[in-house]
Amino acid sequence: MAIIALDMTSRVPIFEQINRRFIELILKGVLSENDQLPSVRSLALDLGVNPNTVSRSYAELEKSGMIYSISGRGSFVAKKDEKSIHEFLLSDFDFAITEAVHAGFDEQTLVEHLKNKIEEVSKND
Amino acid sequence: MAIIALDMTSRVPIFEQINRRFIELILKGVLSENDQLPSVRSLALDLGVNPNTVSRSYAELEKSGMIYSISGRGSFVAKKDEKSIHEFLLSDFDFAITEAVHAGFDEQTLVEHLKNKIEEVSKND
Amino acid sequence: MAIIALDMTSRVPIFEQINRRFIELILKGVLSENDQLPSVRSLALDLGVNPNTVSRSYAELEKSGMIYSISGRGSFVAKKDEKSIHEFLLSDFDFAITEAVHAGFDEQTLVEHLKNKIEEVSKND
Amino acid sequence: MAIIALDMTSRVPIFEQINRRFIELILKGVLSENDQLPSVRSLALDLGVNPNTVSRSYAELEKSGMIYSISGRGSFVAKKDEKSIHEFLLSDFDFAITEAVHAGFDEQTLVEHLKNKIEEVSKND
DNA sequence: GTGGTCTAGACCACG
DNA sequence: GTGGTCTAGACCACG
């Protein structure tokens, strides 16, 4: 019952996928304030990845203020900050928008493209 | 004031930045069918990068059918294929949309976010 | 007795020979889905060529969807797509047929020539 | 009224295209024994290519015994030798067959593929 | 002069 | 250890 599905073949680094997934779980309320995260070792075992990878993910989550760690006790979900969560989750989206605008696409085209793509993605679920 | 501005600090590979830039120039009509591109060597000199880097960019552009090369003569803009150009330029956008949908964002939120971001980017021009 | 025999005197580029050989091995089932390919460095050492040359081959195989790479782990055989494999392997054949037809050869002549040549090639094995 | 159509965007070298075209014309009887070929300069002008390129083509045709040159007079079609003409025109075909056989394709598959491709090419004429 | 291929070797991110 | 990117520079075919 892994909460996290990794795509090992993706070009997105594994630690980044783990980051995203935890942040999504916090956003959706699956994980609430002060909930304990799995230990680095157990999650690494669970996901079949190197413990260092999970470590890096937790370190980044802590640096962004999403989780906090208590030495010898573990890692826990911090107070939810919707704004920074949104910012994080939409950072790729923001980057892509900037890129598209610079490429010369106008608002109408992009909105239309967005709607089509959302429909397409939703169907494939 | 070269036609191509590189961001050496970006994580986007140089050859990829060159790719994108040329595709944008073709899309915007700055470069038209059969127009000659700068030679590998001259562009490399111009950008201060290694000829191999430009070579790689041109090789990818040729494989995608955006340009064609005549040995001993140079590289030229191929017949414009708007569809594949759009596909290429919006591949990051598509990826980011998929990611955002999976993260749980709904259409309304994303459209609104898109519009705000476009306005913000446009202002900074 | 490496898996790959290179003909350094051939006009076919080394990376192209490597490409073809791997695709053949996949087609014949010697390499199956998710089998790991030798690392770029070890194969380069094995073949006595530069790692960049192998790298280029792997990059092209990945772009054609024949293999996938996991950063830090290695390169692996992707899900077999017989259609694109055939297309790749027969691209020279197709080109030669077009050329022959334009030169004025009719079907009967070409079929006969093909059969003779196949027999001749098979004998020399 | 150029007898020769060149594809400048093709990866087939221009001198090679010129070679092929002359040999085809000889095979088809458009050019007969002792017919004079256009001068290097006039053909180069006609095709918009470098005279050196035509020179190289004529040199190769002469070496293969397809044409002969008389100093100060020009180049002329030699006695037709069907066998070597066929060999030349089908050399790419032969190479491709060898390649396909080594890739593991059997006679039946290749014959079928050949027939389909011929039909396809004929239609596009 | 032009692109295509290759060597030699460096540095990086990821794991 | 693994692939990805890049530099520096060579040699070649073609024109």
Coordinates of C-alpha atoms (C1' of nucleotides) in Angstrom, one line a residue:
Chain A
M1 CA 0.0 0.0 0.0
A2 CA 2.6 2.5 -1.1
I3 CA 1.2 6.0 -1.0
I4 CA 3.7 7.0 -3.5
A5 CA 4.0 5.7 -7.1
L6 CA 7.3 6.4 -8.7
D7 CA 8.1 6.4 -12.4
M8 CA 11.7 5.1 -12.5
T9 CA 11.8 5.7 -16.2
S10 CA 10.8 9.4 -16.0
R11 CA 13.4 12.0 -16.4
V12 CA 12.1 13.7 -13.3
P13 CA 14.5 12.9 -10.5
I14 CA 13.2 10.5 -8.0
F15 CA 13.7 12.8 -5.0
E16 CA 11.7 15.4 -6.9
Q17 CA 8.8 13.0 -7.5
I18 CA 8.8 12.1 -3.8
N19 CA 8.8 15.8 -2.9
R20 CA 5.8 16.5 -5.2
R21 CA 3.9 13.5 -3.9
F22 CA 4.2 14.5 -0.3
I23 CA 3.2 18.1 -1.0
E24 CA 0.2 16.9 -2.9
L25 CA -0.8 14.6 0.0
I26 CA -0.6 17.6 2.3
L27 CA -2.6 19.8 0.0
K28 CA -5.3 17.3 -0.3
G29 CA -5.4 16.8 3.4
V30 CA -4.4 13.1 3.3
L31 CA -1.6 14.2 5.6
S32 CA -2.4 16.7 8.3
E33 CA -0.4 18.9 10.6
N34 CA 1.9 16.9 12.9
D35 CA 1.2 13.6 11.2
Q36 CA 4.4 11.5 11.2
L37 CA 6.1 10.7 7.9
P38 CA 7.5 7.2 7.4
S39 CA 11.1 6.9 8.4
V40 CA 13.7 7.5 5.8
R41 CA 14.8 3.9 5.9
S42 CA 11.3 2.3 5.8
L43 CA 10.2 4.6 2.9
A44 CA 13.4 3.8 1.0
L45 CA 12.8 0.1 1.5
D46 CA 9.1 0.5 0.5
L47 CA 10.0 2.4 -2.7
G48 CA 13.0 0.4 -3.5
V49 CA 15.2 3.4 -3.7
N50 CA 18.4 4.5 -2.1
P51 CA 17.9 5.9 1.5
N52 CA 20.0 8.9 0.4
T53 CA 17.3 9.8 -2.1
V54 CA 14.6 9.9 0.5
S55 CA 16.9 11.8 2.8
R56 CA 17.4 14.4 0.2
S57 CA 13.7 14.7 -0.3
Y58 CA 13.0 15.1 3.4
A59 CA 15.8 17.7 3.6
E60 CA 14.2 19.8 0.8
L61 CA 10.7 19.5 2.3
E62 CA 12.1 20.7 5.6
K63 CA 13.9 23.6 4.0
S64 CA 10.7 24.7 2.3
G65 CA 8.9 24.5 5.6
M66 CA 6.6 21.8 4.6
I67 CA 7.7 19.4 7.3
Y68 CA 9.8 19.6 10.4
S69 CA 12.1 17.0 12.0
I70 CA 12.7 16.1 15.6
S71 CA 16.1 14.6 16.2
G72 CA 15.7 10.9 17.1
R73 CA 11.9 11.0 16.7
G74 CA 11.2 11.5 13.0
S75 CA 9.7 13.9 10.5
F76 CA 6.3 15.5 10.8
V77 CA 3.9 17.5 8.7
A78 CA 4.3 21.3 9.4
K79 CA 1.4 23.8 9.6
K80 CA -0.2 23.9 6.2
D81 CA 0.7 26.9 4.1
E82 CA -1.6 26.8 1.1
K83 CA 0.2 29.6 -0.7
S84 CA 3.7 28.1 -0.7
I85 CA 2.2 24.7 -1.5
H86 CA 0.5 26.1 -4.6
E87 CA 3.6 27.9 -5.6
F88 CA 5.7 24.8 -5.3
L89 CA 3.2 22.6 -7.2
L90 CA 2.7 25.1 -10.0
S91 CA 6.4 26.1 -10.4
D92 CA 6.8 23.9 -13.5
F93 CA 3.5 25.3 -14.8
D94 CA 4.8 28.8 -14.3
F95 CA 8.0 28.1 -16.0
A96 CA 6.2 26.6 -19.0
I97 CA 3.9 29.6 -19.2
T98 CA 6.8 32.0 -19.3
E99 CA 8.4 29.9 -22.0
A100 CA 5.2 29.7 -24.1
V101 CA 4.7 33.5 -23.8
H102 CA 8.2 34.1 -24.9
A103 CA 7.7 31.8 -27.8
G104 CA 4.9 34.1 -28.9
F105 CA 1.7 32.2 -28.0
D106 CA -1.2 34.5 -27.0
E107 CA -3.6 34.1 -24.1
Q108 CA -6.5 32.8 -26.1
T109 CA -4.4 30.0 -27.7
L110 CA -2.9 28.9 -24.4
V111 CA -6.2 28.9 -22.5
E112 CA -7.7 26.8 -25.3
H113 CA -4.8 24.5 -25.3
L114 CA -4.9 24.2 -21.5
K115 CA -8.6 23.2 -21.5
N116 CA -8.1 20.6 -24.2
K117 CA -5.2 19.1 -22.4
I118 CA -7.0 19.0 -19.1
E119 CA -9.9 17.1 -20.7
E120 CA -7.4 14.7 -22.4
V121 CA -5.6 14.1 -19.1
S122 CA -8.8 13.6 -17.2
K123 CA -10.0 11.0 -19.7
N124 CA -6.9 8.9 -19.3
D125 CA -7.4 8.5 -15.6
Chain B
M1 CA 22.9 41.8 -29.8
A2 CA 23.0 38.4 -31.2
I3 CA 19.8 36.8 -32.3
I4 CA 20.2 34.3 -29.5
A5 CA 20.5 35.1 -25.9
L6 CA 21.8 32.2 -23.8
D7 CA 21.3 31.8 -20.1
M8 CA 24.4 29.9 -19.1
T9 CA 23.2 29.6 -15.5
S10 CA 19.9 27.9 -16.6
R11 CA 19.5 24.2 -16.1
V12 CA 18.1 24.0 -19.6
P13 CA 21.0 22.7 -21.7
I14 CA 22.5 25.1 -24.1
F15 CA 21.7 23.1 -27.2
E16 CA 18.1 23.0 -26.0
Q17 CA 18.0 26.8 -25.7
I18 CA 19.4 27.1 -29.2
N19 CA 16.8 24.7 -30.5
R20 CA 13.9 26.6 -28.9
R21 CA 15.2 29.9 -30.0
F22 CA 15.4 28.9 -33.7
I23 CA 12.0 27.3 -33.6
E24 CA 10.5 30.5 -32.1
L25 CA 12.2 32.5 -34.9
I26 CA 10.7 30.2 -37.5
L27 CA 7.3 30.3 -35.9
K28 CA 7.3 34.1 -35.8
G29 CA 8.4 34.3 -39.4
V30 CA 11.7 36.0 -38.7
L31 CA 13.2 33.0 -40.4
S32 CA 11.4 31.8 -43.5
E33 CA 11.6 28.7 -45.7
N34 CA 15.0 28.2 -47.3
D35 CA 16.6 31.0 -45.3
Q36 CA 20.2 30.0 -44.4
L37 CA 21.1 29.6 -40.7
P38 CA 24.5 30.8 -39.5
S39 CA 27.2 28.2 -40.0
V40 CA 27.9 25.9 -37.1
R41 CA 31.3 27.5 -36.6
S42 CA 30.2 31.2 -36.8
L43 CA 27.3 30.7 -34.5
A44 CA 29.5 28.9 -32.0
L45 CA 32.0 31.8 -32.1
D46 CA 29.1 34.3 -31.8
L47 CA 27.7 32.5 -28.7
G48 CA 31.0 31.7 -27.2
V49 CA 30.2 28.0 -27.1
N50 CA 31.8 24.9 -28.6
P51 CA 31.0 24.1 -32.3
N52 CA 29.9 20.6 -31.1
T53 CA 27.1 22.2 -29.0
V54 CA 25.7 24.1 -32.0
S55 CA 26.2 21.0 -34.1
R56 CA 24.1 19.0 -31.7
S57 CA 21.3 21.6 -31.9
Y58 CA 21.3 21.6 -35.7
A59 CA 21.3 17.8 -35.8
E60 CA 18.2 17.8 -33.6
L61 CA 16.5 20.5 -35.5
E62 CA 17.2 18.5 -38.7
K63 CA 15.9 15.3 -37.3
S64 CA 12.7 17.0 -36.2
G65 CA 12.4 18.3 -39.8
M66 CA 12.6 22.0 -38.9
I67 CA 15.8 22.5 -40.9
Y68 CA 17.8 20.7 -43.6
S69 CA 21.5 20.7 -44.1
I70 CA 23.3 20.6 -47.4
S71 CA 26.8 19.2 -46.9
G72 CA 29.3 21.8 -47.8
R73 CA 26.8 24.5 -48.2
G74 CA 25.1 25.1 -44.9
S75 CA 21.8 24.7 -43.0
F76 CA 18.5 26.0 -44.1
V77 CA 15.0 26.5 -42.8
A78 CA 12.7 23.7 -44.0
K79 CA 9.1 24.0 -45.0
K80 CA 7.2 25.3 -42.0
D81 CA 5.1 22.6 -40.2
E82 CA 3.1 24.7 -37.7
K83 CA 1.7 21.6 -36.1
S84 CA 5.1 20.0 -35.1
I85 CA 6.4 23.4 -34.1
H86 CA 3.5 23.9 -31.7
E87 CA 4.0 20.5 -30.4
F88 CA 7.6 21.1 -29.7
L89 CA 7.2 24.5 -28.1
L90 CA 4.3 23.4 -26.0
S91 CA 5.8 20.1 -24.8
D92 CA 6.9 21.6 -21.4
F93 CA 3.5 23.3 -21.1
D94 CA 1.7 19.9 -21.7
F95 CA 3.9 18.2 -19.2
A96 CA 3.2 20.9 -16.6
I97 CA -0.5 20.7 -17.2
T98 CA -0.5 16.9 -16.7
E99 CA 1.5 17.4 -13.5
A100 CA -0.9 20.1 -12.2
V101 CA -4.0 18.0 -12.9
H102 CA -2.5 15.0 -11.1
A103 CA -1.8 17.3 -8.2
G104 CA -5.5 18.0 -8.0
F105 CA -5.9 21.4 -9.5
D106 CA -9.1 22.0 -11.4
E107 CA -9.7 23.8 -14.7
Q108 CA -10.9 27.0 -13.2
T109 CA -7.9 27.4 -10.9
L110 CA -5.5 26.7 -13.7
V111 CA -7.1 29.0 -16.2
E112 CA -7.1 31.8 -13.7
H113 CA -3.5 31.1 -12.8
L114 CA -2.5 31.0 -16.4
K115 CA -4.1 34.4 -17.1
N116 CA -2.4 36.0 -14.2
K117 CA 0.9 34.6 -15.1
I118 CA 0.6 35.7 -18.7
E119 CA -0.1 39.2 -17.6
E120 CA 2.8 39.2 -15.2
V121 CA 5.2 37.9 -17.8
S122 CA 4.0 40.3 -20.4
K123 CA 4.6 43.2 -18.1
N124 CA 8.2 42.3 -17.5
D125 CA 9.0 42.5 -21.2
Chain C
M1 CA 33.8 -12.2 -28.9
A2 CA 32.0 -9.1 -28.0
I3 CA 28.3 -8.9 -28.8
I4 CA 29.0 -6.1 -31.2
A5 CA 31.4 -6.4 -34.1
L6 CA 32.4 -3.1 -35.6
D7 CA 33.7 -2.5 -39.0
M8 CA 36.0 0.5 -38.6
T9 CA 36.6 0.7 -42.3
S10 CA 32.9 1.0 -43.2
R11 CA 31.4 4.3 -44.2
V12 CA 28.6 3.5 -41.9
P13 CA 29.3 5.6 -38.8
I14 CA 30.2 3.7 -35.7
F15 CA 27.2 5.0 -33.6
E16 CA 25.0 3.9 -36.5
Q17 CA 26.5 0.4 -36.4
I18 CA 25.9 0.2 -32.7
N19 CA 22.3 1.4 -33.1
R20 CA 21.6 -1.3 -35.7
R21 CA 23.2 -4.0 -33.7
F22 CA 21.2 -3.4 -30.6
I23 CA 18.0 -3.1 -32.6
E24 CA 18.7 -6.4 -34.2
L25 CA 19.4 -8.0 -30.8
I26 CA 16.1 -6.7 -29.5
L27 CA 14.3 -7.9 -32.6
K28 CA 15.8 -11.3 -32.3
G29 CA 14.9 -11.5 -28.6
V30 CA 18.5 -11.8 -27.4
L31 CA 17.7 -8.7 -25.4
S32 CA 14.2 -8.5 -23.8
E33 CA 12.2 -5.8 -22.2
N34 CA 13.9 -4.3 -19.2
D35 CA 17.2 -6.1 -19.8
Q36 CA 20.1 -3.8 -18.9
L37 CA 22.4 -2.7 -21.6
P38 CA 26.1 -2.4 -20.8
S39 CA 27.0 0.9 -19.4
V40 CA 28.2 3.6 -21.8
R41 CA 31.7 3.4 -20.3
S42 CA 32.1 -0.3 -20.3
L43 CA 30.8 -0.7 -23.8
A44 CA 33.1 2.0 -25.0
L45 CA 36.0 0.2 -23.4
D46 CA 34.9 -3.1 -24.8
L47 CA 34.6 -1.7 -28.4
G48 CA 37.7 0.5 -28.1
V49 CA 35.8 3.6 -29.0
N50 CA 35.1 6.9 -27.2
P51 CA 32.4 7.0 -24.6
N52 CA 30.8 9.8 -26.4
T53 CA 30.3 7.6 -29.4
V54 CA 28.4 5.1 -27.4
S55 CA 26.6 7.9 -25.7
R56 CA 25.3 9.2 -29.0
S57 CA 24.1 5.7 -29.9
Y58 CA 22.2 5.3 -26.6
A59 CA 20.7 8.8 -27.0
E60 CA 19.4 8.0 -30.4
L61 CA 18.0 4.6 -29.3
E62 CA 16.3 6.4 -26.4
K63 CA 14.8 9.0 -28.6
S64 CA 13.4 6.3 -31.0
G65 CA 11.9 4.7 -27.9
M66 CA 13.9 1.5 -28.2
I67 CA 15.6 1.9 -24.8
Y68 CA 15.1 4.0 -21.7
S69 CA 17.7 5.4 -19.4
I70 CA 17.5 5.8 -15.7
S71 CA 20.0 8.4 -14.5
G72 CA 22.5 6.9 -12.2
R73 CA 21.3 3.4 -12.9
G74 CA 21.8 2.6 -16.5
S75 CA 20.1 1.9 -19.8
F76 CA 17.4 -0.7 -20.3
V77 CA 15.4 -2.2 -23.2
A78 CA 12.0 -0.6 -23.6
K79 CA 8.8 -2.4 -24.5
K80 CA 9.3 -3.9 -27.9
D81 CA 7.6 -2.0 -30.7
E82 CA 8.0 -4.4 -33.7
K83 CA 6.6 -1.8 -36.1
S84 CA 9.1 0.9 -35.4
I85 CA 11.9 -1.7 -35.2
H86 CA 11.0 -3.0 -38.7
E87 CA 10.7 0.6 -40.0
F88 CA 14.2 1.4 -38.7
L89 CA 15.8 -1.7 -39.9
L90 CA 14.3 -1.5 -43.4
S91 CA 14.8 2.2 -43.9
D92 CA 17.9 1.6 -46.1
F93 CA 16.0 -1.2 -47.9
D94 CA 13.1 1.2 -48.6
F95 CA 15.4 3.9 -49.9
A96 CA 17.1 1.4 -52.2
I97 CA 13.8 0.2 -53.6
T98 CA 12.7 3.7 -54.4
E99 CA 16.0 4.3 -56.1
A100 CA 15.8 1.1 -58.1
V101 CA 12.2 1.8 -59.3
H102 CA 13.2 5.3 -60.4
A103 CA 16.1 3.8 -62.3
G104 CA 13.5 1.8 -64.2
F105 CA 13.7 -1.7 -62.8
D106 CA 10.5 -3.6 -62.8
E107 CA 9.1 -5.8 -60.0
Q108 CA 10.0 -9.1 -61.6
T109 CA 13.6 -8.1 -62.0
L110 CA 13.9 -6.8 -58.5
V111 CA 12.2 -9.8 -56.9
E112 CA 14.5 -12.1 -58.8
H113 CA 17.6 -10.1 -57.9
L114 CA 16.5 -10.0 -54.2
K115 CA 16.1 -13.8 -54.1
N116 CA 19.5 -14.4 -55.6
K117 CA 21.2 -11.9 -53.3
I118 CA 19.6 -13.4 -50.2
E119 CA 20.8 -16.9 -51.2
E120 CA 24.3 -15.5 -51.8
V121 CA 24.4 -13.7 -48.5
S122 CA 23.0 -16.7 -46.6
K123 CA 25.7 -18.9 -48.0
N124 CA 28.5 -16.6 -46.8
D125 CA 27.4 -17.0 -43.2
Chain D
M1 CA 15.4 21.3 -70.4
A2 CA 17.7 19.8 -67.8
I3 CA 17.8 16.1 -68.2
I4 CA 19.0 15.8 -64.6
A5 CA 16.9 16.7 -61.6
L6 CA 19.0 17.1 -58.4
D7 CA 17.7 17.0 -54.9
M8 CA 20.0 19.5 -53.1
T9 CA 18.5 18.6 -49.8
S10 CA 19.2 14.9 -50.1
R11 CA 22.0 13.3 -48.2
V12 CA 23.1 11.6 -51.3
P13 CA 26.1 13.5 -52.6
I14 CA 25.4 15.6 -55.7
F15 CA 28.2 13.9 -57.8
E16 CA 26.6 10.5 -56.9
Q17 CA 23.2 11.7 -58.0
I18 CA 24.7 12.9 -61.3
N19 CA 26.5 9.5 -61.7
R20 CA 23.2 7.6 -61.2
R21 CA 21.3 9.8 -63.5
F22 CA 23.7 9.4 -66.4
I23 CA 23.9 5.6 -65.9
E24 CA 20.1 5.4 -65.9
L25 CA 19.9 7.4 -69.1
I26 CA 22.4 5.0 -70.7
L27 CA 20.5 2.0 -69.5
K28 CA 17.3 3.3 -70.9
G29 CA 18.8 4.1 -74.2
V30 CA 18.3 7.9 -74.0
L31 CA 22.0 8.1 -74.4
S32 CA 23.6 5.8 -76.9
E33 CA 27.1 4.8 -77.6
N34 CA 29.4 7.7 -78.7
D35 CA 26.8 10.3 -77.9
Q36 CA 28.5 13.4 -76.5
L37 CA 27.9 14.4 -72.9
P38 CA 27.5 18.1 -72.1
S39 CA 30.7 19.8 -71.2
V40 CA 31.7 20.0 -67.5
R41 CA 31.2 23.7 -67.5
S42 CA 27.9 23.8 -69.3
L43 CA 26.4 21.1 -67.2
A44 CA 27.6 22.7 -64.0
L45 CA 26.1 26.0 -65.1
D46 CA 22.9 24.2 -66.0
L47 CA 22.6 22.4 -62.7
G48 CA 23.8 25.4 -60.7
V49 CA 26.6 23.3 -59.1
N50 CA 30.3 23.6 -58.8
P51 CA 32.2 22.5 -61.9
N52 CA 34.4 20.4 -59.7
T53 CA 31.4 18.4 -58.8
V54 CA 30.6 17.6 -62.4
S55 CA 34.3 16.9 -63.0
R56 CA 34.3 14.3 -60.2
S57 CA 31.2 12.7 -61.6
Y58 CA 32.7 12.4 -65.1
A59 CA 35.9 11.0 -63.7
E60 CA 34.1 8.3 -61.9
L61 CA 31.9 7.4 -64.8
E62 CA 35.1 7.2 -66.9
K63 CA 36.8 5.0 -64.3
S64 CA 33.8 2.6 -64.3
G65 CA 34.0 2.4 -68.1
M66 CA 30.7 4.0 -68.7
I67 CA 32.0 7.0 -70.7
Y68 CA 35.3 7.9 -72.3
S69 CA 37.0 11.2 -72.8
I70 CA 38.9 12.6 -75.7
S71 CA 41.2 15.4 -74.7
G72 CA 40.1 18.7 -76.0
R73 CA 36.9 17.2 -77.5
G74 CA 34.7 16.1 -74.7
S75 CA 33.2 13.1 -73.0
F76 CA 31.3 10.4 -74.8
V77 CA 29.1 7.4 -74.0
A78 CA 31.1 4.2 -74.1
K79 CA 29.9 0.8 -75.4
K80 CA 26.9 -0.2 -73.2
D81 CA 27.7 -2.9 -70.7
E82 CA 24.4 -3.9 -69.2
K83 CA 25.9 -6.1 -66.6
S84 CA 28.1 -3.4 -64.9
I85 CA 25.3 -0.9 -65.3
H86 CA 22.9 -3.2 -63.4
E87 CA 25.6 -3.8 -60.8
F88 CA 26.1 -0.1 -60.3
L89 CA 22.5 0.8 -60.1
L90 CA 21.6 -2.0 -57.8
S91 CA 24.6 -1.6 -55.5
D92 CA 22.6 0.3 -52.8
F93 CA 19.9 -2.4 -53.2
D94 CA 22.5 -5.1 -52.7
F95 CA 23.9 -3.4 -49.6
A96 CA 20.4 -3.0 -48.1
I97 CA 19.6 -6.7 -48.8
T98 CA 22.7 -7.8 -47.0
E99 CA 21.9 -5.6 -44.1
A100 CA 18.3 -6.8 -43.9
V101 CA 19.3 -10.5 -44.0
H102 CA 21.8 -9.9 -41.2
A103 CA 19.1 -8.2 -39.2
G104 CA 17.2 -11.5 -39.4
F105 CA 14.5 -10.9 -42.1
D106 CA 13.6 -13.9 -44.1
E107 CA 13.0 -14.1 -47.9
Q108 CA 9.2 -14.1 -47.7
T109 CA 9.0 -11.0 -45.5
L110 CA 11.5 -9.1 -47.8
V111 CA 9.8 -10.1 -51.0
E112 CA 6.4 -9.0 -49.6
H113 CA 7.9 -5.8 -48.4
L114 CA 9.5 -5.2 -51.7
K115 CA 6.3 -5.7 -53.6
N116 CA 4.4 -3.3 -51.3
K117 CA 7.0 -0.7 -51.6
I118 CA 7.2 -0.9 -55.4
E119 CA 3.4 -0.4 -55.6
E120 CA 3.7 2.6 -53.2
V121 CA 6.5 4.2 -55.1
S122 CA 4.7 3.6 -58.5
K123 CA 1.6 5.3 -57.2
N124 CA 3.4 8.4 -56.2
D125 CA 4.7 9.0 -59.7
Chain E
dG1 C1' 34.1 26.8 -46.2
dT2 C1' 30.6 23.6 -44.6
dG3 C1' 28.5 20.0 -41.9
dG4 C1' 29.5 15.0 -39.9
dT5 C1' 32.0 12.1 -37.0
dC6 C1' 35.1 11.0 -33.6
dT7 C1' 38.6 11.2 -29.8
dA8 C1' 40.1 12.7 -25.1
dG9 C1' 38.7 14.2 -21.2
dA10 C1' 36.2 17.3 -17.9
dC11 C1' 32.3 18.3 -14.7
dC12 C1' 27.7 17.6 -13.1
dA13 C1' 23.3 15.6 -11.1
dC14 C1' 21.5 11.6 -9.4
dG15 C1' 21.5 7.7 -6.5
Chain F
dG1 C1' 28.9 4.1 -10.7
dT2 C1' 25.7 6.0 -14.2
dG3 C1' 24.1 8.9 -17.9
dG4 C1' 24.1 14.0 -19.7
dT5 C1' 26.4 18.0 -21.2
dC6 C1' 30.1 20.4 -22.7
dT7 C1' 34.9 21.9 -24.2
dA8 C1' 38.9 21.5 -27.3
dG9 C1' 40.3 20.0 -31.2
dA10 C1' 41.1 16.7 -35.1
dC11 C1' 40.0 14.6 -39.6
dC12 C1' 37.0 13.7 -43.4
dA13 C1' 33.7 14.2 -47.5
dC14 C1' 31.7 17.4 -50.3
dG15 C1' 31.7 21.3 -53.1

